[in-house]
Each structure stands twice: as structure tokens, then as C-alpha cells.
Coordinates of C-alpha atoms in Angstrom, one line a residue:
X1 CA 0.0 0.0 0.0
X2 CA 1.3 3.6 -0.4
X3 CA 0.0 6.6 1.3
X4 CA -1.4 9.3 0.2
X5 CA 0.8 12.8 1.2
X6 CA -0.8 16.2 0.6
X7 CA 1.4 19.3 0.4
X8 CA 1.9 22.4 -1.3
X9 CA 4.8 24.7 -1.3
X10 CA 2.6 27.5 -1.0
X11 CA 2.3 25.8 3.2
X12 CA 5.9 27.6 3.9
X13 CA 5.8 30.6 1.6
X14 CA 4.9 32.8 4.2
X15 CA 7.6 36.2 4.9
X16 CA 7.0 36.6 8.8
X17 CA 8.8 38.6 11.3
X18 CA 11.8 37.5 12.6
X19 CA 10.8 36.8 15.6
X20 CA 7.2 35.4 15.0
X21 CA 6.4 32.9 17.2
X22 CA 4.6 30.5 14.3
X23 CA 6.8 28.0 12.7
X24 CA 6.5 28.7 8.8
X25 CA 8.9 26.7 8.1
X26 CA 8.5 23.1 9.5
X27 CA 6.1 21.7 6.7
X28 CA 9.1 22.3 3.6
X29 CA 11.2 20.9 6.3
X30 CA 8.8 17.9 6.6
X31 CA 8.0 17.2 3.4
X32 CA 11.8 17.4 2.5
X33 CA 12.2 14.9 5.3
X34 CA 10.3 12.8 3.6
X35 CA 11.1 12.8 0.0
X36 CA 14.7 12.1 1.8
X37 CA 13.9 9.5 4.2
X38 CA 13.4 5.5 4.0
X39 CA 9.5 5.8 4.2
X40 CA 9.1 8.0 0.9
X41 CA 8.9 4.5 -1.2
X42 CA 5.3 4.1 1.3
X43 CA 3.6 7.2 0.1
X44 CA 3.0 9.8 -2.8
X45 CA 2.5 12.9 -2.5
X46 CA -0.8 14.9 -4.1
X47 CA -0.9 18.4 -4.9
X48 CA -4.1 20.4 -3.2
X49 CA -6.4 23.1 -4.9
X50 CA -7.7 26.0 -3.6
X51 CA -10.7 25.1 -1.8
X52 CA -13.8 27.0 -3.0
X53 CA -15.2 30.6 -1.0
X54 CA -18.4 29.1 -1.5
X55 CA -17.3 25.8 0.6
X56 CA -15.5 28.2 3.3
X57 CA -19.5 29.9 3.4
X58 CA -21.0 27.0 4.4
X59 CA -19.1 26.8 7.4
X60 CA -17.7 30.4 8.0
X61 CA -20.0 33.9 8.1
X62 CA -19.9 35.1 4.9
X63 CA -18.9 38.6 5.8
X64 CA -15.8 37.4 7.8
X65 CA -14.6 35.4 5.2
X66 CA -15.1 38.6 2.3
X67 CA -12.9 40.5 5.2
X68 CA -10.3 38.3 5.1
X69 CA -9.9 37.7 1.6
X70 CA -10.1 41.4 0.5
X71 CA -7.8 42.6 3.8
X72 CA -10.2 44.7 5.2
X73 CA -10.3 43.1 8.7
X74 CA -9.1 45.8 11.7
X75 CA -5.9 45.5 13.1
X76 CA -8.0 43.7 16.5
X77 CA -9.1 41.0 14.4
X78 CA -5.5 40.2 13.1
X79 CA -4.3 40.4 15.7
X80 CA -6.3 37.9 17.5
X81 CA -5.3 35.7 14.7
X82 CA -1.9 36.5 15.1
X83 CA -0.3 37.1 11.4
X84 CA -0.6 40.4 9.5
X85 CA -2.3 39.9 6.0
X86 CA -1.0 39.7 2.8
X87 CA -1.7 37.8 0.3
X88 CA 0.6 35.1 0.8
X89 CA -1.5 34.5 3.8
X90 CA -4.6 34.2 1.9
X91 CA -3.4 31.6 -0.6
X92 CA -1.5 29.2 2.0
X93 CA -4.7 29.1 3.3
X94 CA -6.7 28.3 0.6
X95 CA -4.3 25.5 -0.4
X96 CA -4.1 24.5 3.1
X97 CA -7.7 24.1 3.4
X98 CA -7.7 22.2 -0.1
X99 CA -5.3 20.1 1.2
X100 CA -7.1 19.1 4.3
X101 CA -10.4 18.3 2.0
X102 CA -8.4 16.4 -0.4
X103 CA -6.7 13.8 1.8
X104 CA -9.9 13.4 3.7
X105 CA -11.8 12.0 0.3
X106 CA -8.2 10.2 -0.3
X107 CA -8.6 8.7 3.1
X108 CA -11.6 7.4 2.4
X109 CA -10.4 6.2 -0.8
X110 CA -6.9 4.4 0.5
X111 CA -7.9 3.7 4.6
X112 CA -5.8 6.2 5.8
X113 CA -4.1 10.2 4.1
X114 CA -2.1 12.1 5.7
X115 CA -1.9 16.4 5.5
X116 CA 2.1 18.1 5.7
X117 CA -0.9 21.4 7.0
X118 CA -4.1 21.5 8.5
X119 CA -5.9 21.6 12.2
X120 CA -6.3 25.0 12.3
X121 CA -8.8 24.2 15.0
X122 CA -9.3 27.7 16.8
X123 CA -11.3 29.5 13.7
X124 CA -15.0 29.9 14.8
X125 CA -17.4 30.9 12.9
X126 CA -17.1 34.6 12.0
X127 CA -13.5 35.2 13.8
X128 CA -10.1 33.9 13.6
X129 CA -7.7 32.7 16.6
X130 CA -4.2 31.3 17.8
X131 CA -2.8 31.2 13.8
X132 CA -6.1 29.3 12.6
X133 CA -8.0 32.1 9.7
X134 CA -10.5 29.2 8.5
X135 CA -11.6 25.8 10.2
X136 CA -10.0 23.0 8.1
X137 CA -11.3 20.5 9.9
X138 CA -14.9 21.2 10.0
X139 CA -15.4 22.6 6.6
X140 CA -13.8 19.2 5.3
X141 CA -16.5 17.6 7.3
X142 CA -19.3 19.6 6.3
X143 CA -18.7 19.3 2.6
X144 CA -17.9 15.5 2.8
X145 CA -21.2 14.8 4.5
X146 CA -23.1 17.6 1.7
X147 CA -21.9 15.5 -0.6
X148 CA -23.1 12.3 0.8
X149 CA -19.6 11.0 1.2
X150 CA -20.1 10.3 4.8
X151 CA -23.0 10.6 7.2
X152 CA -21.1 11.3 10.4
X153 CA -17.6 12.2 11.0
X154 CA -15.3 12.0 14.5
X155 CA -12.9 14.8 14.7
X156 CA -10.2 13.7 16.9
X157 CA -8.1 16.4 18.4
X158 CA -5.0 15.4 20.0
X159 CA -3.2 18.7 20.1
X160 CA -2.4 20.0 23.2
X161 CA -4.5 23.2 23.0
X162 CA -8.2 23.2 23.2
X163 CA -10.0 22.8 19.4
X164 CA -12.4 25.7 20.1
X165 CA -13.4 26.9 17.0
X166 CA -13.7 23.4 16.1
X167 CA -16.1 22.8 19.5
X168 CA -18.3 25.8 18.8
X169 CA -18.8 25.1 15.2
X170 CA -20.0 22.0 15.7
X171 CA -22.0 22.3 18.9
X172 CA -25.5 22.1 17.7
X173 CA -24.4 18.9 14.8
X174 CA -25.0 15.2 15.9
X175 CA -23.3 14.3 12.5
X176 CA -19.6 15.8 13.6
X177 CA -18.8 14.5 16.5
X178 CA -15.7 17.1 18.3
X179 CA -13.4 15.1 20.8
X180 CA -10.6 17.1 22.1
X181 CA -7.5 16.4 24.4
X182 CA -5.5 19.6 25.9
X183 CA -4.2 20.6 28.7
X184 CA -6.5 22.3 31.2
X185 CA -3.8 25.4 32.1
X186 CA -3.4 26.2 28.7
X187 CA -4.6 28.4 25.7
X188 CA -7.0 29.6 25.0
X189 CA -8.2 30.6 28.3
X190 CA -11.9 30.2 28.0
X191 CA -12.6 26.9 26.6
X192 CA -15.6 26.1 24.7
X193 CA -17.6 22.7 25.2
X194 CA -16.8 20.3 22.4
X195 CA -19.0 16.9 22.5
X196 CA -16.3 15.2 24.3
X197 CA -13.7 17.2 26.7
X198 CA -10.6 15.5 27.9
X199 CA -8.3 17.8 29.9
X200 CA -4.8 17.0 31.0
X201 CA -2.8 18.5 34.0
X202 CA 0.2 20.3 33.3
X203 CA 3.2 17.8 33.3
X204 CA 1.2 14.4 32.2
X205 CA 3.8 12.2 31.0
X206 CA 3.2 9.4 28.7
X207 CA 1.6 6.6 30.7
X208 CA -1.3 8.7 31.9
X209 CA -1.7 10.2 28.3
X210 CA -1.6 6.7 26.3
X211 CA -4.2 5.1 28.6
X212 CA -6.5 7.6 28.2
X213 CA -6.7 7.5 24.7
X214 CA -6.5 3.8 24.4
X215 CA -9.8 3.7 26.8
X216 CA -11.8 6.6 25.3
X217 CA -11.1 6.6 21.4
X218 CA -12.8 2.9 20.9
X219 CA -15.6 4.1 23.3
X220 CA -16.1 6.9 20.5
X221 CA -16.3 4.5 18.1
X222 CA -18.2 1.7 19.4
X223 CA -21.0 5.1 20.8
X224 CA -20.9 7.3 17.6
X225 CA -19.9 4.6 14.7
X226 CA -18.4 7.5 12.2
X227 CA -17.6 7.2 8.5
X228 CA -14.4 8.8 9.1
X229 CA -11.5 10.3 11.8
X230 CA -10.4 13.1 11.7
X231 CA -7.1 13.2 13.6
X232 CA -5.3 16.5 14.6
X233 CA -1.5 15.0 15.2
X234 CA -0.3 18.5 17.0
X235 CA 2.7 17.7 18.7
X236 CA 3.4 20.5 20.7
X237 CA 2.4 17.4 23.8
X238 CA 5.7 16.9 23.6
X239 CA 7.9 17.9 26.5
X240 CA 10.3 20.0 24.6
X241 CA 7.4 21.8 23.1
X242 CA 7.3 25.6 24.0
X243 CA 4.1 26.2 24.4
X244 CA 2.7 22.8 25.4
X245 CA 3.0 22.1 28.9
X246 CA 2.3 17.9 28.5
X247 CA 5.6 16.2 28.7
X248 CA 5.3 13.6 26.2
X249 CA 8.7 11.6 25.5
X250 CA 9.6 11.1 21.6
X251 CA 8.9 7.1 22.4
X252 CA 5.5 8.4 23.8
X253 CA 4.7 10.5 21.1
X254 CA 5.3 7.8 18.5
X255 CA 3.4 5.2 20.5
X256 CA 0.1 7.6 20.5
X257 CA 0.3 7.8 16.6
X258 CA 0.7 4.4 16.4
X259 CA -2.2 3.6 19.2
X260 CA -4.6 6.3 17.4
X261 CA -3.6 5.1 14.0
X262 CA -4.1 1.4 15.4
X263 CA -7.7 1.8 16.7
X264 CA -8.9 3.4 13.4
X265 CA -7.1 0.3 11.1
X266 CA -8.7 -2.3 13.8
X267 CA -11.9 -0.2 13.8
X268 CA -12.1 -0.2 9.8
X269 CA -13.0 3.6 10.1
X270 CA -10.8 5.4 7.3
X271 CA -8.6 8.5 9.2
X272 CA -7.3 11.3 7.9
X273 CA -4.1 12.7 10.0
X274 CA -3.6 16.6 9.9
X275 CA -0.1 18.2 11.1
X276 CA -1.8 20.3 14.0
X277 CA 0.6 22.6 16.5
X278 CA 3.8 22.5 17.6
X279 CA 6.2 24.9 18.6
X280 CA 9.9 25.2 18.7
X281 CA 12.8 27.6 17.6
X282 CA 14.7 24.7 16.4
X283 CA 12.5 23.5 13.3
X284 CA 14.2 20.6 12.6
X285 CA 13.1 19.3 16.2
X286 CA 9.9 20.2 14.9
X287 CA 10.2 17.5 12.1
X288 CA 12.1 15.3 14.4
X289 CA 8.2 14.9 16.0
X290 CA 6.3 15.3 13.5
X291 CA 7.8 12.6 11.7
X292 CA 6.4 10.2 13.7
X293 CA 3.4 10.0 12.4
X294 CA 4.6 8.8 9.0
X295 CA 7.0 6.3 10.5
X296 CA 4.2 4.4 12.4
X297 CA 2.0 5.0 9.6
X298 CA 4.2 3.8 7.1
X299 CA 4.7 0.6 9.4
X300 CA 0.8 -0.1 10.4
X301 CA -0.6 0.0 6.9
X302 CA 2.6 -0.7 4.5
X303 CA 4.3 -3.6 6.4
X304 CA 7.0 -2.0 6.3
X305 CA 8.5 -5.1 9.4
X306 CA 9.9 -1.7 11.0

């Protein structure tokens, strides 16, 4: 089997300040890593399109989403998001939001897709937050379900800050189904009520993290039987994370893809896995954790032996 990548250069092509606290860089440094590495023979990669405005509508207020394209949000609003326009910004999101729709129908096309973008989780409905312009997640949702793709979707959210946007957008739906992990002491401050909370205490190491998802993800499944996961990979749970708080080992972080990824493949529920948060000055420790979702991918669904 090979899986499907998505990426598009357009995911790093983004001139920030110096400074800037968001990692721009890290998904050319991932998908270099893997055009480089041993596991690149396991998956191709797919180009993304700009997702539709009129897909971004269903899901987002209308006016919000003309504001952002056009740049005529006020300086609160970006702010709150935390990058200053351009129009770089507006087409790294587009693609990015085409990338997250794409490997979702290639996910349920191959099993399992993976997204080098995506889980840009605290975009509510008519305002952006923490980096995230437009909800990825739920607008891939909502459009695969409007197309009678799926009929119910889980959106599993595994980064260590609250999903928000994602919660709030989806609060009055029965057919996504919002699950997130986080850390209780963390951002954003006032957390929103997502169908399923799990909060973590500052400092949870790996045995106390694992366990809970290997008890509560196949309860999700067995309760709310969905068509397809949605799994936000963030791994700024990692203990050398700057803004994460968890203290997940690299060994525990690669055992949680592999237990997330494990439960979907047993489950014969298709998943879709999206980059999600993470946040260091040294990028290539960065790719060092991201990439291990595509080595225990690679070895659950390629039988790779490794």
C-alpha cells in the first residue's frame, strides 16, 4: 500500500517577522524529510487546490470570510489571529484548506491520508484565533457529509491546545462528532464545550496520556460509529514543546500515533491525519516529532516489518 501525502509549497511561503512565534517553516522541512527519508517509497504525495469561497460559506459567516480575503479586517481582528495579511496568507490558506479536504476523500479512498498542513482548529465561525484564519477540519467535514460521502464524521483532536473553533462550530451537529484532548492550564483561556472534553494536567507524562486514549477513542467508536476520523497530530504534547506544557517523550509520542492510528485500522474507520501545533525555535526538532506519524504509519498500513 502507499499513502497518500498532501502538500503544497505554497504551506511555507509565508515572509513573517523575525521573531514570529509561528513556525513557517517546518512543513518544507517535513515534506523534505520525507522525500529524503526511507519511508518516501510508502507514500506519494498529491498536490491540493484552492478550496472553494463558497465551501469556506457553508461553514464560516460570509462577511468574515469577504474580510479576510479582501484585507479589510481591523488591526484587532488580526491580531487575535496573530499574522498580518498579505496575500501570501490568503493563498497558504486556501491550499491548506484544499489540502485538508483532499486527503480526507483520499482517506476514504486508500484507509488512511495524511496532510504536511491543517488543524487550524481555533477558527470559529465569523472570527479567527491562535494562527487558525478558517476551520479545516470542520469545513472538510461539512462538505464531505453535503456530498453524501459520509454521514457522520469524529474529529479527533489530539493537540495539546483546546479545538475551540472546532467545538463551537460543531455544537449544535449530531453528524460531527468534536473530541478534544489539551491541557487544562493552557490556551485559549476560555474553553468552549466540544462533544467530548478531555483535559490533562500540566506535566502528564506518557503513561497517563496513552491510557486515556486507548480507553476513550474505541468508546467513540463503538458510541458514535463514524464514517471517518479526523485526527489533529499536533505535537506540541511533547515535552520540549514551547508552548505545550504535556511532557510527552519522543517514544510516547510515536506510541500515541501508532495507538490512534491502530484503533482506526482495527476499527475499519478510514482517518485522515492533519499536522496540527507544535512549537519550537529549532525547526528541525519540529520535524524530528512530527515525523512520527509517518513512520508508524508507514509501518501499520505498509508492512514496512519496521
Amino acid at each position: 500500500m502507499v499513502i497518500p501525502v498532501v502538500y503544497h509549497a505554497s504551506y511555507s511561503q509565508l515572509a513573517l517577522p523575525s521573531q514570529h512565534r509561528f513556525p513557517i517553516n517546518k512543513y518544507r522541512l517535513l515534506h523534505d524529510w520525507l522525500q529524503h527519508s526511507q519511508h518516501s517509497r510508502y507514500c506519494k504525495i498529491h498536490t491540493p487546490e484552492r478550496v472553494q469561497l463558497s465551501i469556506i460559506k457553508q461553514v464560516h459567516d460570509a462577511e468574515y470570510v469577504d474580510g479576510l480575503i479582501n484585507g479589510s479586517l481591523d488591526a484587532k481582528q488580526l491580531r487575535r489571529i496573530g499574522f498580518p495579511w498579505s496575500s501570501e496568507l490568503i493563498e497558504r490558506t486556501l491550499f491548506s484548506i484544499g489540502g485538508t479536504l483532499l486527503a480526507a476523500k483520499l482517506a476514504l479512498e486508500h484507509g488512511i491520508a495524511t496532510q504536511i498542513s491543517g488543524g487550524y482548529h481555533h477558527a470559529h465561525a465569523n472570527f479567527g484565533s491562535g494562527f487558525c484564519l478558517f476551520n479545516d477540519l470542520v469545513i472538510a467535514a461539512n462538505q464531505l457529509i453535503a456530498e453524501k460521502a459520509v454521514s457522520k464524521v469524529l474529529i479527533f483532536d489530539c493537540d495539546v491546545h483546546q479545538g475551540d473553533g472546532t467545538a463551537t462550530l460543531t455544537s449544535n451537529r449530531t453528524d460531527i462528532i468534536s473530541s478534544s484532548l489539551h491541557c487544562e492550564k493552557n490556551f485559549p483561556a476560555r474553553k468552549a464545550h466540544s462533544h467530548h472534553d478531555l483535559t490533562f494536567a500540566k506535566g502528564t507524562g506518557d503513561s497517563e496520556y496513552l491510557k486515556l486514549i486507548e480507553q476513550v477513542l474505541p468508546l467513540l467508536l463503538s458510541t458514535y460509529q463514524p464514517d471517518l476520523i479526523m485526527f489533529d497530530a499536533g505535537v506540541d504534547v511533547h515535552q520540549g514543546d514551547e508552548l505545550g506544557l504535556i511532557n510527552l517523550s519522543d517514544a510516547g509520542l510515536l506510541r500515541r500515533e501508532r495507538l490512534v492510528l491502530n484503533i482506526a485500522k482495527r476499527a475499519d474507520i478510514p482517518i485522515v491525519c492533519v499536522a496540527g501545533g507544535g512549537y519550537c525555535r529549532d525547526t528541525l526538532q519540529l520535524v524530528n516529532r512530527h515525523s512520527k506519524l509517518y513512520i508508524a504509519a508507514t509501518d501499520l498500513f505498509c508492512e514496512t516489518g519496521e
